Tab-separated table of C-alpha atoms in Angstrom:
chain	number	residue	atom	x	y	z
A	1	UNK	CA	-177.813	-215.561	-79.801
A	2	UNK	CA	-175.247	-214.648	-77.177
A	3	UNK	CA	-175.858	-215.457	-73.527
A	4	UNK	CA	-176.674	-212.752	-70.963
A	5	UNK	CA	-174.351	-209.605	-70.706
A	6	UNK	CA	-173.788	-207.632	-67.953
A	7	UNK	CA	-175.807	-205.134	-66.385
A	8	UNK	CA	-176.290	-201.709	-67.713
A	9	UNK	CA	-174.947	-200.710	-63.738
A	10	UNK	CA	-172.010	-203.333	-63.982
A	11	UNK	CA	-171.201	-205.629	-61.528
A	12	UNK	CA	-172.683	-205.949	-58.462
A	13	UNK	CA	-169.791	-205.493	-55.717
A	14	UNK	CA	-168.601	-208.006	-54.259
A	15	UNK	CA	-169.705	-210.727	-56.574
A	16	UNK	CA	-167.512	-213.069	-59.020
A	17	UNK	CA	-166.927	-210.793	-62.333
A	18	UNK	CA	-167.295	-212.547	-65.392
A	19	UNK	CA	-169.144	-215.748	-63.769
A	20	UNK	CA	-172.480	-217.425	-65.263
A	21	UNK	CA	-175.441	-215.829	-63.719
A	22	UNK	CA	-176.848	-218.977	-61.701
A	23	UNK	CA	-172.960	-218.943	-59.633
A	24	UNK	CA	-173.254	-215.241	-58.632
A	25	UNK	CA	-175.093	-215.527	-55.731
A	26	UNK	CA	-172.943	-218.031	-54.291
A	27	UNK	CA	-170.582	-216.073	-52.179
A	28	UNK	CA	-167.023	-219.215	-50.767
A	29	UNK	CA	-166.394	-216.163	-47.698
A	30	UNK	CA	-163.699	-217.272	-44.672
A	31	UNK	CA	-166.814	-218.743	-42.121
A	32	UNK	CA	-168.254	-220.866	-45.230
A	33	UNK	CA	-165.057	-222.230	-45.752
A	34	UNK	CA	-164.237	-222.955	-41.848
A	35	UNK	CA	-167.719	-224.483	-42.155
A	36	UNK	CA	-167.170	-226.752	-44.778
A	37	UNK	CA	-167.773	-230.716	-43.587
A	38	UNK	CA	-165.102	-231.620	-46.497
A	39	UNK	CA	-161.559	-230.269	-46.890
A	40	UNK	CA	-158.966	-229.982	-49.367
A	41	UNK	CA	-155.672	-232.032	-48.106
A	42	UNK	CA	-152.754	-229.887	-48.771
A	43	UNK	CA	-150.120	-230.527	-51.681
A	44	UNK	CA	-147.793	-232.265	-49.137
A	45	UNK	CA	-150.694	-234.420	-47.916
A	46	UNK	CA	-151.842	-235.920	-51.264
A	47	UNK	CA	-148.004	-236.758	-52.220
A	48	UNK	CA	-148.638	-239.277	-49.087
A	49	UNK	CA	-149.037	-242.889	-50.098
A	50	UNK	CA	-152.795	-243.327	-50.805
A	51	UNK	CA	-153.574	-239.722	-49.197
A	52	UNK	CA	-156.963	-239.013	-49.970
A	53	UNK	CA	-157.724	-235.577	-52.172
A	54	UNK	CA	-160.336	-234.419	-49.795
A	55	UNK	CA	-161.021	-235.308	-45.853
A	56	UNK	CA	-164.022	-235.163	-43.485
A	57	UNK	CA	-163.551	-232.470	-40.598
A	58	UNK	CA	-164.827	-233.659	-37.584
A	59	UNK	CA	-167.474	-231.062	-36.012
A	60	UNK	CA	-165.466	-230.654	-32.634
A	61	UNK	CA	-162.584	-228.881	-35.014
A	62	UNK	CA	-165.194	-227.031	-36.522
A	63	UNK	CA	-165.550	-225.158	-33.567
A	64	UNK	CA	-163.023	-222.387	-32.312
A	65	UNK	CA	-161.183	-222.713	-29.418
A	66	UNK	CA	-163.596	-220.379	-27.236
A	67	UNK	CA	-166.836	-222.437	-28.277
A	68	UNK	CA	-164.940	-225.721	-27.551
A	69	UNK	CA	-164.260	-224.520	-23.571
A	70	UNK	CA	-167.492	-223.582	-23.190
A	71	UNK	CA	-169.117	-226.707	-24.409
A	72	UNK	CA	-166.643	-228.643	-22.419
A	73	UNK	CA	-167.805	-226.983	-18.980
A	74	UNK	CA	-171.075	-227.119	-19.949
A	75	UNK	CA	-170.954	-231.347	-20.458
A	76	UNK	CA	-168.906	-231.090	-16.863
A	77	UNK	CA	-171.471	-229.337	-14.949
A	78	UNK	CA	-174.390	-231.743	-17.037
A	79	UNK	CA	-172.469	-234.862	-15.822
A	80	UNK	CA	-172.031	-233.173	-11.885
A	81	UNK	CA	-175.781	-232.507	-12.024
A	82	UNK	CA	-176.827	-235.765	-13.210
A	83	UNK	CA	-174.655	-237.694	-10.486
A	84	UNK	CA	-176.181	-235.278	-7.661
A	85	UNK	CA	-180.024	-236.097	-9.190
A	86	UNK	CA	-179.062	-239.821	-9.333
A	87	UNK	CA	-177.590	-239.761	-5.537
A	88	UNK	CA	-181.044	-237.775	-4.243
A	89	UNK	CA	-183.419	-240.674	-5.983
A	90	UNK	CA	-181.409	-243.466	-5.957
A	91	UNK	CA	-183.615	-246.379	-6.529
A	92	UNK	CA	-182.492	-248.704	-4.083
A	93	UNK	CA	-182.114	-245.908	-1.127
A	94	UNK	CA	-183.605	-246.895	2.120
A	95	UNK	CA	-187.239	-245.958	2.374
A	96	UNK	CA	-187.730	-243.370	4.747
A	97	UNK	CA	-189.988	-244.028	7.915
A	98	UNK	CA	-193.001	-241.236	8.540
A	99	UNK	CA	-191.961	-238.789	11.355
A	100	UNK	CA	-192.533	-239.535	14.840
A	101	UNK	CA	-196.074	-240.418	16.396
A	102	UNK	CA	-197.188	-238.155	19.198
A	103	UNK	CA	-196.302	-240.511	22.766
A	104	UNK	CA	-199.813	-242.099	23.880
A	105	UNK	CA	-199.767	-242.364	27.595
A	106	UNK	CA	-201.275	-243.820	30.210
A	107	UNK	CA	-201.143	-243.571	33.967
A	108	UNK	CA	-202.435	-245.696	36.617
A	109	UNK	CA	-202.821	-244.753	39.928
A	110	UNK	CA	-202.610	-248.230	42.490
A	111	UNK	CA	-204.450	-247.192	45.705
A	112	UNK	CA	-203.117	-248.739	49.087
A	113	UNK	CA	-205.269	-251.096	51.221
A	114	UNK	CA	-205.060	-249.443	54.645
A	115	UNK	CA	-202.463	-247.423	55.798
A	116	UNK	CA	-199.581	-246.579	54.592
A	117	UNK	CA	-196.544	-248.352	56.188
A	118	UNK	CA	-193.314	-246.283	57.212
A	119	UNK	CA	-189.815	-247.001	59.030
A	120	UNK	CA	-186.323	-246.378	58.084
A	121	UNK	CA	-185.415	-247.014	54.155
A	122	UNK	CA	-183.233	-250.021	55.008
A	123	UNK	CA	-185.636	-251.302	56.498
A	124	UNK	CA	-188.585	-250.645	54.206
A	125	UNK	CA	-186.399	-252.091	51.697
A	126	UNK	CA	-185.354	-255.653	53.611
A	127	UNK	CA	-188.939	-256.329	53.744
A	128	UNK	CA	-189.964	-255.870	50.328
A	129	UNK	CA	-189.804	-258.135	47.084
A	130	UNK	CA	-187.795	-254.967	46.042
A	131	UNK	CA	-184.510	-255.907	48.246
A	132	UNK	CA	-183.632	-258.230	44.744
A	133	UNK	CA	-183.299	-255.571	42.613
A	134	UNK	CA	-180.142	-253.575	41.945
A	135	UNK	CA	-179.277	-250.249	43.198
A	136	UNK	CA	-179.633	-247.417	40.544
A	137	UNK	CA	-178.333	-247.462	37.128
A	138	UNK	CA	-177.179	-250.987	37.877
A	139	UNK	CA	-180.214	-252.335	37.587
A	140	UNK	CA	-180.627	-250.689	34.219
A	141	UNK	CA	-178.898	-253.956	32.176
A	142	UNK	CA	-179.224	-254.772	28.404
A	143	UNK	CA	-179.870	-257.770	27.172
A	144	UNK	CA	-177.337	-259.716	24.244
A	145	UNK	CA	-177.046	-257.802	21.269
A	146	UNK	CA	-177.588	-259.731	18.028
A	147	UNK	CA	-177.382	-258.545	14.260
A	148	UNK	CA	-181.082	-258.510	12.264
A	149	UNK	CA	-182.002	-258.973	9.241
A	150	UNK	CA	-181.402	-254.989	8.104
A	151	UNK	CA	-179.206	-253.838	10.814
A	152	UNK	CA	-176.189	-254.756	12.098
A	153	UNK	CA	-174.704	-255.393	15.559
A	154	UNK	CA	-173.646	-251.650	15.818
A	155	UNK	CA	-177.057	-250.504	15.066
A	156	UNK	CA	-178.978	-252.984	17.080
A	157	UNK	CA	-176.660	-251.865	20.317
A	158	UNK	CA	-176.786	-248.422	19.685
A	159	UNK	CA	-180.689	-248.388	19.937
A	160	UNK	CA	-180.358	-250.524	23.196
A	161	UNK	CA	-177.449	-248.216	24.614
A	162	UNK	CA	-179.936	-244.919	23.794
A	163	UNK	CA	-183.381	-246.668	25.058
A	164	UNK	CA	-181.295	-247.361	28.188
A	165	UNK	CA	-180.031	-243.605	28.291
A	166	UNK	CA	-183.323	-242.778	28.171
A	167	UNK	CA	-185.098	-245.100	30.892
A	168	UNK	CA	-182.055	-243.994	33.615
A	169	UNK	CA	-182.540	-240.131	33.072
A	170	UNK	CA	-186.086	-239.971	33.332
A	171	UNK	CA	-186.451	-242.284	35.674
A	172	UNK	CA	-183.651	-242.076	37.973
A	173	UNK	CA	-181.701	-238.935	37.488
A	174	UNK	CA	-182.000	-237.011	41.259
A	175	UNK	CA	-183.186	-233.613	39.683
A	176	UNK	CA	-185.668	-234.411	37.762
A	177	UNK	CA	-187.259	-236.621	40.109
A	178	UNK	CA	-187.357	-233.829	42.672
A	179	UNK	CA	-189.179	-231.271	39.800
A	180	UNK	CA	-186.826	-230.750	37.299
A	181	UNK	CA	-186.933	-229.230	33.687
A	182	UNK	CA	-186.671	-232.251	32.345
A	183	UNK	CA	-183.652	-230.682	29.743
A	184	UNK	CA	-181.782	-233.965	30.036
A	185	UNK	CA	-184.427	-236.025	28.975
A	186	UNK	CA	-185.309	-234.003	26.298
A	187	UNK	CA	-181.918	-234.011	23.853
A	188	UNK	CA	-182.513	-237.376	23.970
A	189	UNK	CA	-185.540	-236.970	21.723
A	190	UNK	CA	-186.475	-237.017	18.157
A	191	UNK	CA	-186.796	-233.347	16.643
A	192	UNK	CA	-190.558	-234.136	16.087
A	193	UNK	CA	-191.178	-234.690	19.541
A	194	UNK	CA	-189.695	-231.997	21.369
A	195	UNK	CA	-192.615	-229.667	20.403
A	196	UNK	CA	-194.990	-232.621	22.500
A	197	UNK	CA	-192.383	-232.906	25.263
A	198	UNK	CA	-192.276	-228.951	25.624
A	199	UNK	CA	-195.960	-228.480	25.513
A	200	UNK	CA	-196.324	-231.248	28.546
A	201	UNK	CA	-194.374	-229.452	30.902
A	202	UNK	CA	-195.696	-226.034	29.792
A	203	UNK	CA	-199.205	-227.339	30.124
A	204	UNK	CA	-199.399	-230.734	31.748
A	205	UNK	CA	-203.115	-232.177	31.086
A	206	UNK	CA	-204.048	-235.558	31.665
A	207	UNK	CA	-205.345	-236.121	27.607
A	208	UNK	CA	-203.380	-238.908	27.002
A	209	UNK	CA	-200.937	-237.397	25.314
A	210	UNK	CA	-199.591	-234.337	27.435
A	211	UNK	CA	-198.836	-236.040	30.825
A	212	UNK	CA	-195.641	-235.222	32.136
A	213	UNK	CA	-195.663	-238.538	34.096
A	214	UNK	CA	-195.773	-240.006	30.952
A	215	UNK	CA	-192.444	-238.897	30.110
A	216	UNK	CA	-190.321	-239.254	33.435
A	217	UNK	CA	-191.095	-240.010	36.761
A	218	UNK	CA	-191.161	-236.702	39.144
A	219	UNK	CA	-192.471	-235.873	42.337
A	220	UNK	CA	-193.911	-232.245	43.607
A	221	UNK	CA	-191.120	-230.907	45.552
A	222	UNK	CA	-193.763	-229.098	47.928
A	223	UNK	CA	-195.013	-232.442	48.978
A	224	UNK	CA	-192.694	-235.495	48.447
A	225	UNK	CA	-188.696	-235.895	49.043
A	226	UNK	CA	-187.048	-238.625	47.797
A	227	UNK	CA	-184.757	-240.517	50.175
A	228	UNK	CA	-180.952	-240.433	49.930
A	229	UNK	CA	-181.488	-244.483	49.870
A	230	UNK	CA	-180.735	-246.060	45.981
A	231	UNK	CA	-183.773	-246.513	43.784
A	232	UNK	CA	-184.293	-249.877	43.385
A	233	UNK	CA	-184.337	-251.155	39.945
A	234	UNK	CA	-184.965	-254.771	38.295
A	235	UNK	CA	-186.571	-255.203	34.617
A	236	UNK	CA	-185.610	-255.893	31.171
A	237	UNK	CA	-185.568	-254.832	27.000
A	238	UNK	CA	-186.471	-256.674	24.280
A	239	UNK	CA	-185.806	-255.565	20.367
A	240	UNK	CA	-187.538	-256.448	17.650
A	241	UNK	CA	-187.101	-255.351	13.774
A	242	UNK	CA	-190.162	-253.256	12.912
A	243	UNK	CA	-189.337	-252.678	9.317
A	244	UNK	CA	-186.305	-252.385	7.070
A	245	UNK	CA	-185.997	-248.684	8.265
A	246	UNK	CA	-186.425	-249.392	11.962
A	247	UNK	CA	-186.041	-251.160	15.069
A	248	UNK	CA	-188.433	-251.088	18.257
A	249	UNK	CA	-187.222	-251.364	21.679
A	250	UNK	CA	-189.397	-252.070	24.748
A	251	UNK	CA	-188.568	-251.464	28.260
A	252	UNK	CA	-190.418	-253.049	31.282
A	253	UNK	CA	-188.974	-252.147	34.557
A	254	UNK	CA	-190.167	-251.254	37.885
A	255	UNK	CA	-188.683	-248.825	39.881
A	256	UNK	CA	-188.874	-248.463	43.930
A	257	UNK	CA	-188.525	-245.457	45.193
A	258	UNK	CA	-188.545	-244.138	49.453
A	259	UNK	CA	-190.234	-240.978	49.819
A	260	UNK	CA	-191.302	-238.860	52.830
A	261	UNK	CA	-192.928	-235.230	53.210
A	262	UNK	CA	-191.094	-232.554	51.829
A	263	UNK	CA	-189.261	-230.658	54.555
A	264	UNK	CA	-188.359	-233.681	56.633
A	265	UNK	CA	-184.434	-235.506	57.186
A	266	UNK	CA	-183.635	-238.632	56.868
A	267	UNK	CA	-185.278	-241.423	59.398
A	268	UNK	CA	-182.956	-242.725	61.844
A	269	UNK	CA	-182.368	-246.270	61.877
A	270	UNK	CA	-184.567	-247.943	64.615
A	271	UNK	CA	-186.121	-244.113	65.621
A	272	UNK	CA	-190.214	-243.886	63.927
A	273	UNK	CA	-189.740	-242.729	60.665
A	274	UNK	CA	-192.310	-240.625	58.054
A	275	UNK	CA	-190.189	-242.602	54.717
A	276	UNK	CA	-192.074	-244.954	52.896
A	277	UNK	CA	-191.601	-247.091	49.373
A	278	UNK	CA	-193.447	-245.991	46.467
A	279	UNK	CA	-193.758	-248.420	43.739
A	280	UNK	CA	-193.847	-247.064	39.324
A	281	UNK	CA	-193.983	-250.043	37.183
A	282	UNK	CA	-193.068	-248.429	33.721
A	283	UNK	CA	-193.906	-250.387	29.810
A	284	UNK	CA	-191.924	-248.101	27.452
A	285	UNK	CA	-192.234	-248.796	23.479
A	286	UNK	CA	-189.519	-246.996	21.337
A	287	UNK	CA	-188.471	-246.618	17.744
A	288	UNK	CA	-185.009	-245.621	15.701
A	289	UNK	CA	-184.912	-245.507	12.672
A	290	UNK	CA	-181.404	-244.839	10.444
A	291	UNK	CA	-181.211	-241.101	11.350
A	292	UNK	CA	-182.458	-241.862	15.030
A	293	UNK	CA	-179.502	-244.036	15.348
A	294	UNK	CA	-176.979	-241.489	13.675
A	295	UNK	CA	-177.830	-238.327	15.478
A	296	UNK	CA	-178.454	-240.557	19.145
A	297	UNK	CA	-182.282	-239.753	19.029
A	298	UNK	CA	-184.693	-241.791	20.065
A	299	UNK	CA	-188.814	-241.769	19.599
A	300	UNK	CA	-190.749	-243.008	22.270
A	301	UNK	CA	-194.070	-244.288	21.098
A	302	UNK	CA	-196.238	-245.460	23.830
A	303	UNK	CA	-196.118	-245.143	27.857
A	304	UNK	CA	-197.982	-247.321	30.411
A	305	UNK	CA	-197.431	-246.218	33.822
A	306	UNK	CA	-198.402	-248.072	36.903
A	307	UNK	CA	-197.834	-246.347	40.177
A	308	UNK	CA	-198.545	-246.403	44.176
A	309	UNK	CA	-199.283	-245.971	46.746
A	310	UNK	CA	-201.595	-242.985	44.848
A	311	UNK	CA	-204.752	-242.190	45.672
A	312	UNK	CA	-207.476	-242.943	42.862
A	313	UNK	CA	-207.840	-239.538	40.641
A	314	UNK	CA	-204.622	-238.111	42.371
A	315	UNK	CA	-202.800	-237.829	38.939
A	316	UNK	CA	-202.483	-234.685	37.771
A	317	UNK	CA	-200.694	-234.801	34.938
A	318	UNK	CA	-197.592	-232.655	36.094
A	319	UNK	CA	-196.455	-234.740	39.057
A	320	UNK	CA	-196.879	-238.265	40.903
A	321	UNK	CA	-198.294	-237.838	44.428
A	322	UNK	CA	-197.364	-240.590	46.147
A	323	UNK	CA	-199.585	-241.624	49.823
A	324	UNK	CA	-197.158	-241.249	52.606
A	325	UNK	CA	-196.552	-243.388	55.225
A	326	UNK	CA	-199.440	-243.519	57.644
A	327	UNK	CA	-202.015	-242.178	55.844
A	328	UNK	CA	-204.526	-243.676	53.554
A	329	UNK	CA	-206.110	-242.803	50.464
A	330	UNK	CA	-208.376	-240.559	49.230
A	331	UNK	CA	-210.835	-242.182	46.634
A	332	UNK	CA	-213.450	-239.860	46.797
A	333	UNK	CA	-211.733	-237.913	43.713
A	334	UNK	CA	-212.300	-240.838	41.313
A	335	UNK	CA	-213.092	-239.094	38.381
A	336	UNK	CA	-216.951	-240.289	37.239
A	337	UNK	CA	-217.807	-241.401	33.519
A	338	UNK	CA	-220.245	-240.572	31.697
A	339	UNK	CA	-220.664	-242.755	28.783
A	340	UNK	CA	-223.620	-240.193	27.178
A	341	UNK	CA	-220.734	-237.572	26.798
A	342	UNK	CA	-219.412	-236.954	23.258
A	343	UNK	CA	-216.071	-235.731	22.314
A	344	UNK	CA	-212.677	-237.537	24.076
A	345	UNK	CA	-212.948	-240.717	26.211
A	346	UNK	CA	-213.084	-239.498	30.050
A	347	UNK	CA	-212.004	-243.327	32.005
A	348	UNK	CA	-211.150	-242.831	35.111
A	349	UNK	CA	-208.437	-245.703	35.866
A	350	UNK	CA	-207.264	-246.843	38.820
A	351	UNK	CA	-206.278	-250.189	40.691
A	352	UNK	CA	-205.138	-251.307	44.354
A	353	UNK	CA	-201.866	-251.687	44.969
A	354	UNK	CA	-201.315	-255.476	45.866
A	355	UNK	CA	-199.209	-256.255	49.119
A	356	UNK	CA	-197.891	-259.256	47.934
A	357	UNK	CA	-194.393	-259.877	46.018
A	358	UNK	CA	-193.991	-257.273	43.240
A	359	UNK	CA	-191.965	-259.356	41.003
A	360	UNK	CA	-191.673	-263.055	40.899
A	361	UNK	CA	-187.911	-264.591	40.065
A	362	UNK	CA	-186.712	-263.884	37.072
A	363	UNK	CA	-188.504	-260.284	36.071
A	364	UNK	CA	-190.973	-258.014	37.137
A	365	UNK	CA	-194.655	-258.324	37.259
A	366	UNK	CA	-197.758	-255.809	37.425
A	367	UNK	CA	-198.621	-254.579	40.904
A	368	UNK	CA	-202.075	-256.081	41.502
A	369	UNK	CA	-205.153	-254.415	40.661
């Protein structure tokens, strides 16, 4: 019996005339062939010593010249994206410390026993513990800077060179100290403390966080002028390594100011004169970490503030206001606590200003209370 004819129609177009049936639907057209994992050598190929009949085509020939640029700038911009991932999570990257704590403060008034003394600055001055200390800025000295464990000598003097920045502009720059803004003080901080700084000058409360005096020393310009005489400075820093990530730095200094009502010229030597010393010890903590130190930022983290002559209650957050000579204070303002009270801690603090030395040799000590 003979094998399958052709259709009554003929055959189908486009398929292999004359073919068994089971090889018809196979259809060898130009992208099957291009497609093919196995290729024919050529006739000059095979008369090659030991030149295969057929070769493997690799895939990348496979593909046309088009699809081969596109797959090359698409394993470019894999490997760009893969180094920028790896770069933002690095493993071994320096943990980030949190953002800066609010500044805790606290401020002490020191009332005077008696009456305030007065007399010429010089004078004031030569009679004082305070005649020791350096004038200004000079008495604003680091200590030896030594590498730690994480950071290196660069690092360690660039907090002490910024904490010392810091302690001469808000405590000794003239402007400030007669009311000031306060601006230079504050690029000095970290970005997450400006809002703070802002909102203590804006609205000064004594909360323990939002005392100007906490910040910088300043005196009402209504009431108090400060003498032309130097500021009298002695103190010291100390570092310490707080983490990998940062470094602490703590400033202890007491600063001696003269003073005299607002509105008044300078005493004449020897003539009876309305200046008078006013004492602020200061206890500054502060922290830098990597960025601190890289953008010249610094956090300050705590404040302890001793000053006087002041009368007991007399802070009001915005200024100090010191007693001037020949007067005495006024402690009926104490502020009274009431320990049934809920809510915040109301402690009225206050101590008496101690006539004796204010600083025994070799660095300062607390007024007495």
């Amino acid at each position: 019996m003979e094998g399958p004819g052709d259709p009554p129609e003929g055959t189908p177009e486009g398929a292999p005339g004359g073919g068994d049936e089971e090889y018809r639907s196979v259809v060898f057209d130009e992208s099957f062939v291009r497609a093919a994992r196995l290729q024919e050598s050529s006739a000059r190929e095979r008369l090659g010593d030991h030149a295969p009949a057929v070769r493997t085509r690799h895939v990348w020939a496979r593909l046309g010249a088009s699809r081969q640029l596109l797959l090359l700038v698409l394993l470019i911009a894999l490997a760009f994206g893969t180094a920028v991932y790896m770069g933002l999570r690095h493993p071994y990257k320096d943990p980030r410390p949190p953002s800066a704590e609010p500044l805790q403060t606290t401020v002490i008034p020191l009332a005077p026993r008696g009456t305030v003394p007065g007399g010429p600055a010089a004078r004031l001055f030569a009679g004082s513990p305070a005649q020791r200390f350096e004038e200004g800025a000079e008495g604003v000295t680091l200590p030896d800077v030594r590498r730690t464990q994480n950071f290196s000598e660069g690092l360690v003097m660039a907090a002490l060179a910024t904490a010392k920045e810091y302690t001469v502009r808000s405590a000794l720059d003239r402007e400030l100290l007669g009311g000031g803004d306060g601006r230079a003080v504050r690029v000095l901080l970290a970005p997450s403390q400006v809002e703070q700084y802002d909102r203590s000058f804006e609205r000064p409360a004594a909360d323990g966080q939002h005392a100007i005096t906490g910040w910088v020393v300043r005196f009402d310009p209504a009431q108090v002028a400060v003498d032309d005489a130097p500021v009298r400075v002695g103190g010291a820093f100390s570092l310490t390594e707080a983490s990998p990530a940062a470094l602490e730095v703590s400033a202890d200094h007491t600063f001696v100011y003269a003073v005299r009502p607002a509105g008044t010229g300078p005493a004449k030597a020897g003539a009876a004169a309305d200046t008078s010393l006013f004492t602020v010890r200061r206890i500054v903590r502060f922290r830098f970490d990597r960025d601190d130190l890289q953008d010249h930022h610094v956090q300050v983290l705590r404040s302890t503030v001793e000053a006087g002559p002041e009368s007991c209650g007399a802070d009001d957050a915005a200024y100090l206001r010191p007693v001037l000579a020949g007067r005495t204070a006024d402690n009926s303002r104490q502020p009274l606590t009431d320990p049934y009270a809920t809510g915040r801690p109301s402690v009225g603090l206050c101590g008496v200003l101690a006539p004796g030395p204010l600083a025994p040799a070799g660095g300062p000590a607390p007024p007495g209370r």
